[in-house]
C-alpha positions as a printed NumPy array, in Angstrom:
array([[  6.49 ,  23.431, -23.047],
       [  3.571,  23.589, -20.651],
       [  1.404,  26.669, -20.697],
       [  3.203,  29.386, -18.801],
       [  0.699,  32.203, -18.875],
       [  0.131,  33.91 , -15.53 ],
       [ -3.63 ,  33.506, -15.612],
       [ -5.169,  30.604, -13.728],
       [ -8.639,  30.135, -12.356],
       [-10.197,  28.909,  -9.139],
       [ -7.869,  27.524,  -6.53 ],
       [ -4.851,  27.783,  -8.852],
       [ -4.861,  31.55 ,  -8.407],
       [ -3.463,  31.133,  -4.901],
       [  0.3  ,  31.741,  -4.588],
       [  0.869,  28.211,  -3.28 ],
       [ -0.75 ,  26.705,  -6.333],
       [  1.385,  28.927,  -8.523],
       [  4.373,  27.262,  -6.877],
       [  3.016,  23.768,  -7.556],
       [  2.323,  24.67 , -11.18 ],
       [  5.838,  26.051, -11.596],
       [  7.349,  22.906, -10.049],
       [  5.29 ,  20.777, -12.438],
       [  6.371,  22.751, -15.506],
       [ 10.046,  22.637, -14.582],
       [ 10.017,  19.003, -13.486],
       [  8.212,  17.587, -16.522],
       [  8.99 ,  19.791, -19.525],
       [  8.067,  18.909, -23.061],
       [ 10.679,  17.51 , -25.436],
       [ 10.534,  17.121, -29.215],
       [  9.197,  13.566, -28.773],
       [  6.99 ,  13.924, -25.68 ],
       [  4.489,  16.746, -25.366],
       [  3.612,  17.325, -21.693],
       [  1.612,  20.51 , -22.197],
       [ -1.198,  20.555, -19.623],
       [ -3.842,  23.209, -19.171],
       [ -3.103,  25.154, -15.975],
       [ -6.665,  24.908, -14.712],
       [ -6.751,  21.139, -15.189],
       [ -3.36 ,  20.792, -13.531],
       [ -4.436,  22.943, -10.593],
       [ -7.678,  21.015, -10.15 ],
       [ -5.885,  17.67 , -10.008],
       [ -3.322,  19.017,  -7.547],
       [ -6.195,  20.257,  -5.376],
       [ -7.724,  16.767,  -5.346],
       [ -4.454,  15.171,  -4.247],
       [ -3.906,  17.729,  -1.49 ],
       [ -7.488,  17.396,  -0.285],
       [ -7.108,  13.615,   0.125],
       [ -4.164,  14.043,   2.513],
       [ -4.598,  14.152,   6.295],
       [ -4.437,  17.708,   7.554],
       [ -0.952,  17.392,   9.061],
       [  0.509,  15.958,   5.831],
       [ -1.267,  18.554,   3.71 ],
       [ -0.045,  21.431,   5.876],
       [  3.512,  20.071,   5.862],
       [  3.42 ,  19.824,   2.065],
       [  2.153,  23.388,   1.756],
       [  4.832,  24.683,   4.129],
       [  7.471,  22.9  ,   2.045],
       [  6.09 ,  24.609,  -1.073],
       [  6.367,  28.024,   0.596],
       [  9.934,  27.429,   1.764],
       [ 11.033,  25.972,  -1.55 ],
       [  9.674,  28.988,  -3.4  ],
       [ 11.092,  31.742,  -1.176],
       [ 14.433,  30.212,  -0.213],
       [ 15.383,  30.65 ,  -3.862],
       [ 15.785,  34.355,  -2.996],
       [ 19.052,  33.561,  -1.209],
       [ 20.455,  31.741,  -4.232],
       [ 18.94 ,  33.572,  -7.187],
       [ 17.663,  36.866,  -5.816],
       [ 14.043,  36.047,  -6.657],
       [ 11.488,  33.357,  -5.715],
       [ 11.33 ,  30.081,  -7.632],
       [  8.12 ,  31.053,  -9.427],
       [  9.872,  34.053, -11.031],
       [ 12.96 ,  32.218, -12.268],
       [ 13.452,  31.151, -15.859],
       [ 13.093,  27.435, -16.473],
       [ 16.84 ,  26.746, -16.585],
       [ 17.29 ,  28.248, -13.136],
       [ 14.175,  26.461, -11.863],
       [ 15.562,  23.07 , -12.906],
       [ 18.891,  23.869, -11.25 ],
       [ 17.114,  24.817,  -8.01 ],
       [ 15.128,  21.583,  -8.113],
       [ 18.302,  19.554,  -8.648],
       [ 20.046,  21.298,  -5.773],
       [ 17.324,  20.052,  -3.436],
       [ 17.17 ,  16.569,  -4.974],
       [ 20.935,  16.125,  -4.653],
       [ 21.371,  17.897,  -1.324],
       [ 23.556,  16.253,   1.302],
       [ 20.805,  17.12 ,   3.789],
       [ 18.121,  14.413,   3.903],
       [ 15.451,  16.913,   4.946],
       [ 15.833,  18.833,   1.685],
       [ 15.694,  15.644,  -0.383],
       [ 12.568,  14.426,   1.402],
       [ 10.958,  17.853,   1.027],
       [ 11.399,  18.104,  -2.712],
       [ 10.344,  14.471,  -3.196],
       [  7.113,  15.361,  -1.399],
       [  6.413,  18.103,  -3.943],
       [  7.402,  15.855,  -6.842],
       [  5.053,  13.147,  -5.534],
       [  2.195,  15.6  ,  -6.   ],
       [  3.067,  17.063,  -9.394],
       [  4.68 ,  14.304, -11.462],
       [  1.697,  11.895, -11.441],
       [ -0.671,  14.75 , -12.232],
       [  1.228,  15.614, -15.411],
       [  1.906,  12.056, -16.554],
       [ -1.69 ,  10.935, -15.904],
       [ -3.038,  13.309, -18.537],
       [ -4.631,  11.285, -21.319],
       [ -2.548,  12.652, -24.158],
       [  0.694,  12.005, -22.22 ],
       [ -0.344,   8.43 , -21.41 ],
       [ -1.165,   7.822, -25.065],
       [  2.282,   9.023, -26.123],
       [  4.009,   6.744, -23.612],
       [  2.067,   3.76 , -24.924],
       [  2.738,   1.532, -21.918],
       [ -0.105,   1.857, -19.491],
       [ -2.719,  -0.657, -18.39 ],
       [ -5.253,  -0.855, -21.173],
       [ -8.624,   0.534, -20.003],
       [-10.954,  -2.408, -19.613],
       [-14.195,  -1.9  , -21.566],
       [-17.248,  -3.089, -19.713],
       [-19.045,  -5.967, -21.375],
       [-22.656,  -4.853, -21.962],
       [-23.75 ,  -8.492, -21.662],
       [-22.123,  -8.846, -18.26 ],
       [-23.551,  -7.092, -15.249],
       [-20.827,  -5.848, -12.866],
       [-20.9  ,  -7.726,  -9.594],
       [-22.859,  -5.928,  -6.889],
       [-23.66 ,  -6.762,  -3.308],
       [-27.303,  -7.698,  -2.561],
       [-29.07 ,  -4.415,  -1.789],
       [-31.293,  -5.951,   0.873],
       [-28.256,  -6.951,   2.958],
       [-26.439,  -3.587,   2.812],
       [-27.168,  -0.435,   4.839],
       [-25.515,   2.731,   3.54 ],
       [-26.908,   5.4  ,   5.84 ],
       [-29.473,   6.196,   8.509],
       [-32.197,   8.816,   8.627],
       [-32.321,   8.536,  12.417],
       [-30.443,   6.759,  15.192],
       [-31.   ,   3.012,  15.301],
       [-30.403,   0.167,  17.767],
       [-30.112,  -3.438,  16.662],
       [-29.296,  -6.746,  18.311],
       [-27.018,  -9.39 ,  16.774],
       [-24.865, -12.189,  18.095],
       [-21.591, -10.89 ,  16.606],
       [-20.417,  -7.574,  15.225],
       [-17.333,  -7.484,  13.015],
       [-15.493,  -4.198,  12.475],
       [-13.748,  -4.276,   9.109],
       [-14.247,  -6.393,   5.987],
       [-10.696,  -7.188,   4.926],
       [ -8.741, -10.438,   5.135],
       [ -9.619, -10.876,   8.809],
       [-13.081,  -9.36 ,   9.157],
       [-14.663, -10.808,   6.025],
       [-13.482, -14.324,   6.824],
       [-14.64 , -14.26 ,  10.458],
       [-18.008, -12.87 ,   9.363],
       [-18.489, -15.596,   6.745],
       [-17.412, -18.379,   9.103],
       [-19.939, -17.195,  11.686],
       [-22.775, -16.524,   9.247],
       [-22.379, -19.925,   7.617],
       [-22.889, -21.48 ,  11.048],
       [-26.146, -19.626,  11.58 ],
       [-24.727, -16.797,  13.72 ],
       [-26.444, -13.419,  13.265],
       [-23.644, -11.072,  12.121],
       [-23.308,  -7.344,  11.471],
       [-20.282,  -6.153,   9.471],
       [-19.289,  -2.515,  10.002],
       [-16.998,  -1.122,   7.287],
       [-15.683,   2.446,   7.088],
       [-14.986,   2.219,   3.361],
       [-17.458,   1.681,   0.579],
       [-18.016,  -0.964,  -2.06 ],
       [-16.517,  -0.255,  -5.487],
       [-17.954,  -1.994,  -8.529],
       [-15.67 ,  -3.315, -11.256],
       [-16.81 ,  -0.422, -13.466],
       [-15.507,   2.057, -10.877],
       [-12.276,   0.125, -10.427],
       [-11.633,   0.306, -14.17 ],
       [-10.97 ,   4.05 , -13.983],
       [ -7.586,   5.775, -13.937],
       [ -5.04 ,   4.844, -11.285],
       [ -4.871,   8.267,  -9.606],
       [ -8.626,   8.407,  -9.028],
       [ -8.644,   4.916,  -7.567],
       [ -5.643,   5.658,  -5.369],
       [ -7.369,   8.737,  -3.998],
       [-10.682,   6.972,  -3.324],
       [ -9.793,   3.409,  -2.325],
       [ -6.826,   4.07 ,  -0.028],
       [ -6.757,   5.588,   3.433],
       [ -5.963,   9.292,   3.048],
       [ -5.299,   8.848,  -0.658],
       [ -2.409,   6.459,  -0.021],
       [ -0.388,   9.055,   1.92 ],
       [  0.045,   7.083,   5.163],
       [  3.703,   7.317,   6.21 ],
       [  5.841,   5.823,   8.972],
       [  8.114,   8.533,  10.365],
       [ 11.643,   7.527,  11.249],
       [ 14.9  ,   6.393,   9.665],
       [ 13.981,   6.756,   6.851],
       [ 10.341,   7.867,   6.377],
       [  8.49 ,   4.994,   4.682],
       [  5.099,   5.161,   2.9  ],
       [  2.619,   2.457,   3.99 ],
       [ -0.457,   2.631,   1.702],
       [ -3.566,   1.077,   3.285],
       [ -6.816,   0.145,   1.549],
       [-10.159,   1.502,   2.727],
       [-12.893,  -0.332,   0.867],
       [-15.339,  -3.163,   1.306],
       [-12.79 ,  -5.958,   1.158],
       [-10.124,  -3.841,   2.863],
       [ -6.626,  -3.929,   1.426],
       [ -7.386,  -7.24 ,  -0.33 ],
       [ -9.38 ,  -5.2  ,  -2.854],
       [ -6.297,  -3.179,  -3.778],
       [ -3.35 ,  -5.519,  -3.262],
       [ -1.523,  -7.646,  -5.832],
       [ -3.169, -10.874,  -4.722],
       [  0.017, -12.738,  -3.755],
       [ -0.683, -15.732,  -1.489],
       [  1.886, -17.426,   0.753],
       [  1.615, -19.783,   3.658],
       [  3.773, -18.702,   6.577],
       [  7.173, -20.472,   6.386],
       [  7.755, -23.289,   8.875],
       [ 10.768, -21.475,  10.296],
       [  8.481, -18.643,  11.4  ],
       [  6.001, -21.015,  13.034],
       [  8.908, -22.663,  14.841],
       [  9.972, -19.238,  16.093],
       [  6.468, -18.644,  17.475],
       [  6.571, -21.997,  19.213],
       [  9.809, -20.882,  20.78 ],
       [  7.844, -18.011,  22.321],
       [  5.582, -20.551,  24.016],
       [  2.695, -20.531,  21.531],
       [  1.188, -23.917,  20.783],
       [  0.672, -23.92 ,  17.018],
       [ -1.787, -26.587,  15.918],
       [ -0.181, -27.069,  12.528],
       [ -2.808, -29.55 ,  11.419],
       [ -5.642, -27.107,  12.12 ],
       [ -3.685, -24.278,  10.506],
       [ -3.043, -26.376,   7.405],
       [ -6.754, -27.24 ,   7.169],
       [ -7.603, -23.532,   7.429],
       [ -5.127, -22.733,   4.65 ],
       [ -6.679, -25.454,   2.481],
       [-10.165, -24.064,   2.984],
       [ -9.163, -20.485,   2.217],
       [ -7.085, -21.405,  -0.819],
       [ -9.961, -23.34 ,  -2.332],
       [-12.467, -20.533,  -1.751],
       [-10.305, -17.779,  -3.243],
       [ -8.809, -19.906,  -6.062],
       [ -5.146, -19.755,  -5.054],
       [ -2.907, -21.106,  -7.824],
       [  0.383, -20.339,  -9.576],
       [  0.178, -17.665, -12.247],
       [ -0.127, -19.51 , -15.592],
       [  2.426, -18.923, -18.323],
       [  0.063, -16.964, -20.592],
       [ -0.411, -14.322, -17.855],
       [  3.305, -13.614, -17.549],
       [  5.033, -10.968, -19.622],
       [  6.875,  -7.696, -19.183],
       [  9.257,  -7.737, -16.218],
       [  8.517, -11.382, -15.392],
       [ 10.132, -12.489, -18.668],
       [ 13.164, -10.289, -18.023],
       [ 13.695, -11.676, -14.52 ],
       [ 13.201, -15.248, -15.721],
       [ 15.866, -14.715, -18.401],
       [ 18.37 , -13.161, -15.996],
       [ 17.74 , -15.742, -13.279],
       [ 18.17 , -18.594, -15.728],
       [ 21.501, -17.152, -16.896],
       [ 22.728, -17.041, -13.282],
       [ 21.38 , -20.456, -12.339],
       [ 18.941, -19.085,  -9.777],
       [ 15.751, -20.71 ,  -8.544],
       [ 12.812, -18.774,  -9.995],
       [  9.203, -19.201, -11.048],
       [  5.622, -17.929, -10.893],
       [  3.995, -17.018,  -7.589],
       [  0.649, -18.186,  -6.26 ],
       [ -2.161, -15.647,  -6.404],
       [ -5.914, -15.585,  -5.741],
       [ -7.033, -15.244,  -9.332],
       [-10.056, -16.274, -11.327],
       [-10.57 , -15.335, -14.975],
       [ -7.62 , -12.929, -15.037],
       [ -7.196, -10.86 , -18.208],
       [ -3.892,  -9.216, -17.201],
       [ -5.38 ,  -5.749, -16.786],
       [ -2.356,  -4.756, -14.67 ],
       [ -4.538,  -2.786, -12.244],
       [ -4.494,  -5.124,  -9.231],
       [ -3.294,  -2.511,  -6.734],
       [ -6.143,  -0.189,  -7.712],
       [ -8.857,  -2.86 ,  -7.689],
       [ -9.571,  -5.474, -10.335],
       [-11.753,  -4.061, -13.142],
       [-12.928,  -7.581, -14.037],
       [-13.647,  -9.019, -10.57 ],
       [-11.049, -11.656, -11.468],
       [ -8.957, -11.193,  -8.333],
       [-10.73 , -13.202,  -5.661],
       [-10.507, -10.535,  -2.976],
       [-12.876, -10.288,  -0.025],
       [-15.279,  -7.925,  -1.807],
       [-16.202, -10.642,  -4.326],
       [-15.749, -13.79 ,  -2.197],
       [-16.086, -13.803,   1.575],
       [-18.211, -10.662,   2.033],
       [-20.884, -11.888,  -0.423],
       [-20.724, -15.327,   1.215],
       [-21.402, -13.767,   4.623],
       [-24.327, -11.747,   3.237],
       [-25.703, -14.804,   1.451],
       [-25.932, -16.516,   4.846],
       [-27.737, -13.673,   6.547],
       [-25.102, -11.159,   7.619],
       [-25.789,  -7.438,   7.17 ],
       [-23.148,  -5.004,   5.934],
       [-23.147,  -1.45 ,   7.29 ],
       [-21.187,   0.272,   4.551],
       [-19.512,   3.624,   5.195],
       [-19.885,   3.401,   8.993],
       [-16.947,   4.02 ,  11.307],
       [-16.99 ,   2.274,  14.695],
       [-16.57 ,   4.741,  17.562],
       [-17.037,   3.035,  20.916],
       [-17.077,  -0.482,  22.294],
       [-19.996,  -1.017,  24.672],
       [-19.107,  -2.822,  27.89 ],
       [-21.114,  -4.405,  30.665],
       [-19.578,  -6.147,  33.631],
       [-16.186,  -5.623,  32.003],
       [-17.203,  -7.573,  28.884],
       [-17.648,  -6.264,  25.336],
       [-21.372,  -6.182,  24.528],
       [-21.524,  -4.195,  21.285],
       [-20.436,  -0.991,  19.576],
       [-21.655,   2.374,  18.419],
       [-20.89 ,   3.678,  14.948],
       [-21.846,   6.458,  12.607],
       [-21.208,   7.346,   8.99 ],
       [-18.07 ,   9.168,   7.948],
       [-20.051,  12.402,   7.749],
       [-21.444,  12.042,  11.279],
       [-25.175,  12.046,  11.728],
       [-27.373,   9.465,  13.459],
       [-25.787,   6.884,  15.748],
       [-25.947,   3.169,  15.013],
       [-25.907,   1.105,  18.207],
       [-25.233,  -2.599,  17.775],
       [-25.72 ,  -4.845,  20.814],
       [-23.82 ,  -8.101,  20.444],
       [-22.512, -11.104,  22.354],
       [-19.04 , -10.722,  20.839],
       [-17.153,  -7.899,  19.143],
       [-14.44 ,  -8.656,  16.567],
       [-12.054,  -5.831,  15.698],
       [-10.525,  -6.322,  12.247],
       [ -9.462,  -2.724,  11.663],
       [ -5.864,  -3.573,  10.712],
       [ -2.494,  -3.313,  12.425],
       [ -2.444,   0.462,  11.999],
       [ -6.049,   1.666,  12.243],
       [ -6.955,  -0.758,  15.012],
       [ -4.532,   0.697,  17.545],
       [ -6.198,   4.092,  18.191],
       [ -9.631,   2.445,  18.192],
       [ -8.654,  -0.201,  20.739],
       [ -6.667,   2.227,  22.878],
       [ -9.592,   4.641,  22.955],
       [-11.863,   1.817,  24.059],
       [-10.007,   0.535,  27.051],
       [ -7.272,  -1.835,  25.85 ],
       [ -4.36 ,  -0.701,  28.015],
       [ -1.796,  -3.417,  27.275],
       [  1.687,  -1.956,  26.919],
       [  2.096,  -4.198,  23.875],
       [ -0.726,  -2.551,  21.94 ],
       [  0.851,  -0.538,  19.125],
       [  4.348,  -1.917,  19.728],
       [  6.341,  -4.59 ,  17.833],
       [  5.32 ,  -3.194,  14.436],
       [  6.9  ,  -4.904,  11.444],
       [  6.249,  -3.685,   7.905],
       [  8.349,  -5.76 ,   5.439],
       [ 10.47 ,  -2.843,   4.105],
       [ 10.52 ,  -3.087,   0.314],
       [ 12.298,  -1.511,  -2.636],
       [ 12.778,  -2.118,  -6.33 ],
       [ 15.197,  -1.734,  -9.204],
       [ 14.187,  -0.501, -12.647],
       [ 16.219,  -1.453, -15.709],
       [ 16.332,  -0.163, -19.283],
       [ 16.146,  -3.068, -21.716],
       [ 17.09 ,  -2.993, -25.401],
       [ 13.73 ,  -4.473, -26.39 ],
       [ 10.244,  -3.161, -25.746],
       [  9.002,  -4.546, -22.403],
       [  5.545,  -3.01 , -21.899],
       [  5.802,  -3.676, -18.18 ],
       [  2.109,  -3.083, -17.539],
       [  1.287,  -6.04 , -19.777],
       [  2.192,  -8.461, -17.026],
       [  0.732,  -9.887, -13.83 ],
       [  1.804,  -7.671, -10.917],
       [  3.764,  -9.706,  -8.375],
       [  3.299, -12.76 , -10.529],
       [  6.913, -13.932, -10.491],
       [  9.677, -14.489,  -7.942],
       [ 13.315, -15.377,  -7.349],
       [ 13.477, -17.909,  -4.532],
       [ 17.169, -17.711,  -3.649],
       [ 17.874, -15.991,  -0.289],
       [ 14.325, -16.749,   0.89 ],
       [ 15.656, -18.574,   3.948],
       [ 17.732, -15.484,   4.749],
       [ 14.567, -13.403,   5.047],
       [ 14.793, -11.812,   1.592],
       [ 11.806, -12.225,  -0.739],
       [ 12.005, -11.172,  -4.398],
       [  8.701, -10.339,  -6.087],
       [  7.559,  -8.612,  -9.227],
       [  6.808,  -4.893,  -9.041],
       [  5.476,  -2.602, -11.748],
       [  3.213,   0.434, -11.708],
       [  1.482,   2.42 , -14.462],
       [  3.538,   5.397, -15.658],
       [  1.717,   8.074, -13.665],
       [  2.7  ,   6.404, -10.372],
       [  6.002,   4.965, -11.57 ],
       [  7.017,   8.562, -12.322],
       [  7.309,   9.239,  -8.58 ],
       [ 10.27 ,   6.861,  -8.353],
       [ 12.157,   8.385, -11.298],
       [ 14.743,  10.483,  -9.415],
       [ 15.246,  13.219, -11.999],
       [ 13.706,  16.528, -13.041],
       [ 13.727,  18.555, -16.22 ],
       [ 14.522,  17.044, -19.607],
       [ 16.381,  14.136, -17.99 ],
       [ 13.153,  13.056, -16.309],
       [ 11.142,  13.429, -19.507],
       [ 13.769,  11.483, -21.455],
       [ 13.417,   8.569, -19.043],
       [  9.627,   8.617, -19.325],
       [  9.867,   8.719, -23.138],
       [ 11.404,   5.245, -22.948],
       [  8.928,   3.92 , -20.39 ],
       [  7.952,   1.016, -22.642],
       [ 11.554,  -0.267, -22.358],
       [ 11.583,  -0.238, -18.556],
       [ 11.431,  -3.425, -16.52 ],
       [ 11.035,  -3.37 , -12.761],
       [ 11.362,  -5.891,  -9.94 ],
       [ 11.328,  -5.639,  -6.178],
       [ 12.184,  -7.295,  -2.9  ],
       [ 11.13 ,  -7.178,   0.74 ],
       [ 12.796,  -8.329,   3.938],
       [ 11.535,  -9.996,   7.107],
       [ 12.236,  -7.162,   9.506],
       [ 12.805,  -6.665,  13.213],
       [  9.856,  -5.262,  15.242],
       [ 11.233,  -1.716,  15.332],
       [  8.002,   0.169,  14.695],
       [  5.261,   1.563,  16.852],
       [  1.765,   2.976,  16.373],
       [  0.596,   5.696,  18.743],
       [ -2.499,   7.861,  18.851],
       [ -1.785,  11.095,  16.982],
       [ -3.656,  14.259,  16.07 ],
       [ -7.397,  13.877,  15.798],
       [ -7.144,  10.334,  17.11 ],
       [ -5.422,   9.165,  13.914],
       [ -2.527,   6.697,  13.991],
       [  0.975,   8.115,  14.382],
       [  3.462,   5.586,  12.992],
       [  7.181,   5.542,  13.78 ],
       [  9.709,   3.041,  12.457],
       [ 13.481,   2.709,  12.708],
       [ 15.148,   0.537,  10.061],
       [ 17.719,  -1.722,  11.731],
       [ 21.289,  -2.155,  10.46 ],
       [ 20.631,  -5.85 ,   9.926],
       [ 17.548,  -5.209,   7.794],
       [ 19.387,  -2.523,   5.833],
       [ 22.169,  -5.026,   5.16 ],
       [ 19.611,  -7.573,   3.898],
       [ 18.128,  -4.955,   1.584],
       [ 21.624,  -4.264,   0.264],
       [ 22.243,  -7.993,  -0.297],
       [ 18.983,  -8.158,  -2.235],
       [ 19.956,  -5.174,  -4.383],
       [ 23.275,  -6.801,  -5.272],
       [ 21.611, -10.009,  -6.468],
       [ 18.865,  -8.149,  -8.319],
       [ 21.45 ,  -5.944, -10.077],
       [ 23.201,  -9.098, -11.312],
       [ 19.908, -10.486, -12.585],
       [ 19.069,  -7.345, -14.554],
       [ 22.433,  -7.121, -16.268],
       [ 22.439, -10.878, -16.935],
       [ 19.093, -10.314, -18.678],
       [ 20.683,  -7.672, -20.918],
       [ 19.869,  -4.397, -19.16 ],
       [ 21.613,  -1.384, -20.663],
       [ 21.472,   0.485, -17.333],
       [ 19.637,   0.249, -14.059],
       [ 18.252,   2.648, -11.483],
       [ 19.004,   1.93 ,  -7.844],
       [ 16.666,   3.332,  -5.151],
       [ 19.527,   5.202,  -3.47 ],
       [ 19.857,   8.975,  -3.611],
       [ 23.084,  10.071,  -5.265],
       [ 23.802,   6.735,  -6.96 ],
       [ 20.612,   6.069,  -8.866],
       [ 21.808,   5.524, -12.438],
       [ 24.286,   2.674, -12.973],
       [ 25.428,   1.914, -16.556],
       [ 27.202,  -1.409, -15.879],
       [ 27.193,  -4.259, -13.378],
       [ 30.664,  -3.291, -12.176],
       [ 29.46 ,   0.253, -11.498],
       [ 26.392,  -1.039,  -9.636],
       [ 28.447,  -3.435,  -7.504],
       [ 30.919,  -0.658,  -6.708],
       [ 28.047,   1.58 ,  -5.601],
       [ 26.745,  -1.236,  -3.389],
       [ 30.142,  -2.219,  -1.983],
       [ 29.902,   0.014,   1.083],
       [ 27.092,   0.239,   3.67 ],
       [ 24.09 ,   2.226,   2.475],
       [ 23.153,   5.411,   4.288],
       [ 19.576,   4.717,   5.504],
       [ 18.671,   8.348,   4.901],
       [ 19.396,   7.903,   1.172],
       [ 17.39 ,   4.767,   0.454],
       [ 13.889,   4.93 ,  -1.05 ],
       [ 11.596,   2.39 ,   0.623],
       [  7.943,   1.434,   0.697],
       [  6.029,  -1.012,   2.874],
       [  2.714,  -2.816,   2.481],
       [  2.356,  -5.364,   5.293],
       [  2.048,  -3.774,   8.755],
       [  1.906,  -6.531,  11.382],
       [  2.361,  -7.219,  15.076],
       [  0.738,  -4.342,  16.964],
       [ -1.691,  -6.593,  18.89 ],
       [  0.406,  -9.73 ,  19.174],
       [ -0.949, -13.032,  20.459],
       [  0.723, -14.58 ,  23.497],
       [  0.369, -17.279,  26.116],
       [ -0.164, -14.744,  28.914],
       [ -1.424, -11.183,  29.287],
       [  2.034,  -9.843,  30.201],
       [  3.47 , -10.832,  26.824],
       [  0.818,  -9.719,  24.364],
       [ -2.642,  -8.36 ,  23.607],
       [ -4.672, -11.418,  22.567],
       [ -4.876, -15.071,  23.513],
       [ -4.015, -17.807,  20.979],
       [ -7.779, -17.838,  20.227],
       [ -7.497, -14.074,  19.434],
       [ -9.612, -12.895,  22.396],
       [ -8.141,  -9.863,  24.149],
       [ -6.636, -10.611,  27.542],
       [ -8.188,  -7.492,  29.093],
       [-11.741,  -7.413,  27.712],
       [-13.668, -10.703,  27.477],
       [-15.684, -11.188,  24.263],
       [-13.516,  -8.693,  22.373],
       [-11.517, -10.411,  19.632],
       [ -8.907,  -9.099,  17.185],
       [ -8.641, -10.664,  13.72 ],
       [ -6.123,  -8.797,  11.562],
       [ -2.38 ,  -8.622,  10.902],
       [ -1.759,  -7.119,  14.33 ],
       [ -1.943, -10.545,  15.999],
       [  1.326, -11.97 ,  14.67 ],
       [  4.242, -12.099,  17.125],
       [  6.887, -11.569,  14.438],
       [  7.384, -10.643,  10.816],
       [  6.214, -13.334,   8.384],
       [  8.724, -12.608,   5.628],
       [  5.956, -13.199,   3.048],
       [  2.758, -11.484,   1.957],
       [  0.413, -11.956,   4.938],
       [ -3.133, -11.998,   3.565],
       [ -3.417, -15.791,   3.369],
       [ -2.199, -16.258,   6.954],
       [ -4.543, -13.556,   8.253],
       [ -7.387, -15.38 ,   6.54 ],
       [ -6.319, -18.762,   7.933],
       [ -6.187, -17.445,  11.499],
       [ -9.511, -15.668,  10.981],
       [-10.966, -18.994,   9.824],
       [ -9.883, -20.685,  13.041],
       [-11.045, -17.723,  15.132],
       [-14.463, -17.832,  13.468],
       [-14.792, -21.509,  14.274],
       [-13.799, -20.903,  17.911],
       [-16.197, -17.965,  18.322],
       [-19.037, -19.947,  16.762],
       [-18.506, -22.754,  19.272],
       [-18.373, -20.193,  22.072],
       [-21.744, -18.865,  20.908],
       [-23.158, -22.361,  20.847],
       [-23.364, -22.826,  17.079]])
């Protein structure tokens, strides 16, 4: 059992933290074969860190949920949750998890999302589970890659004004590529990035620390709607490319044909040349056999038994050592993300990176964009950058409030959001899988691709995988005890543009999204096929991401559970590819930017991120963002006379 003494120190003395500690103890109890005893002070400190990383509205909502959860137990048990014995506490937790009211289920999952990873991430728990990414020792003979100090500005002692030809806001798939294309042509470029650069030594730390530091608001960004869907976004030098799985797809021809049907003239030859250039620079290639293991082998076996089309995916990888930490940043600089490829290339050719600066205003003269002002995250002196062109590459989500605040009034800005709703199935296998010893998103099933359903690998280290285990008490601990026998695989769908980004509290993005019946049906079709694959591979049972029907012991049981339409309020989804909020169009009435990515309303203001796409891609978008940024960089360079 965890320590249950009433004495805690520091912030854990507060009644709310007592509630979190009690939820943690009841949710993840020790068993004879898995000791989850955690010091209360350590547990409280880690919970504090997670809460502090949340935006204020999410943090306050989580705290209110904790209060209600604790005191509503009075009506059922005659005393608050924190004063119940552990048997009653587990029953109260299960009542919320299994409630027919979605609000109660979402509320308790919010609390579990805070406490489960904190317990499982403890070193002695991880060691007992024996299936976590192996910490990567730093080679003393190999210096971690660092950006050239003379090309990076990390703060100002006083306000400063500079003059460049182009200023790029953001250093992800769009911003880094535009900056490099311009710099290589002799254009004077300033890159303004709100996040900071993380060395491989920093990225080799534990997953929870990296999640808290390298993601916007600690990875707690959520789209509100039917149902609420988490959308984690990277905030680093390199943007989300630093913390994604590295999967690289060209946009399917059917999607390009759809865009042409909207009137866009797609120069497929130029687009193909841009793809070629990007793929060569970031080393795009299929994952080799020796880097496949874990879940990939399970899916290959099941797919082969069913006669499905399957195989390795293409990724931007160099000297990969299968660390399994891609979504927290590569600890070996093997993933060829923007922080180790295009950003250094831009700096090598004379660009300057302003690291940790957030753009605030777009300067305008005669209606045209002529620069920006920015300051560090902590405020302080103002950086004024005068420029001939401004390129916003803040992302489909973060770019909307910034552009709206700075005069882009198009009714299309923030609308048409697509996110590629995604889910996964976990299966218990008779043999040891060691799912972390695999290449994340390294394998795929290609059947149903033309129907807008994309199957890709999905596996997380135990501390984060614990969030998706839909149990509490000994049942939860029993599942985690067998973590080394779990395989996991996921799918995403090309969705309808049913989302929107507005300006919320404090100027932050407010995301809403309504899952369509058609997209829900595609998700259900994907679950049916994936269930067949798991059982064909020998799974003893599987876990579906549907509240109330999670555990399925046989294929017949799983197919019966999936035989009727899924209640959207019961499905557990995630999303990683927000697109479409600043769509390109052939006229200003139909979109935000021209086919050359210049805004219709403000001359010399360009947008180079996932917001430009007029529909869902149905595949991971980073390669297409980079290809369009390549072409935009070439166009802007010619406009500037390079």
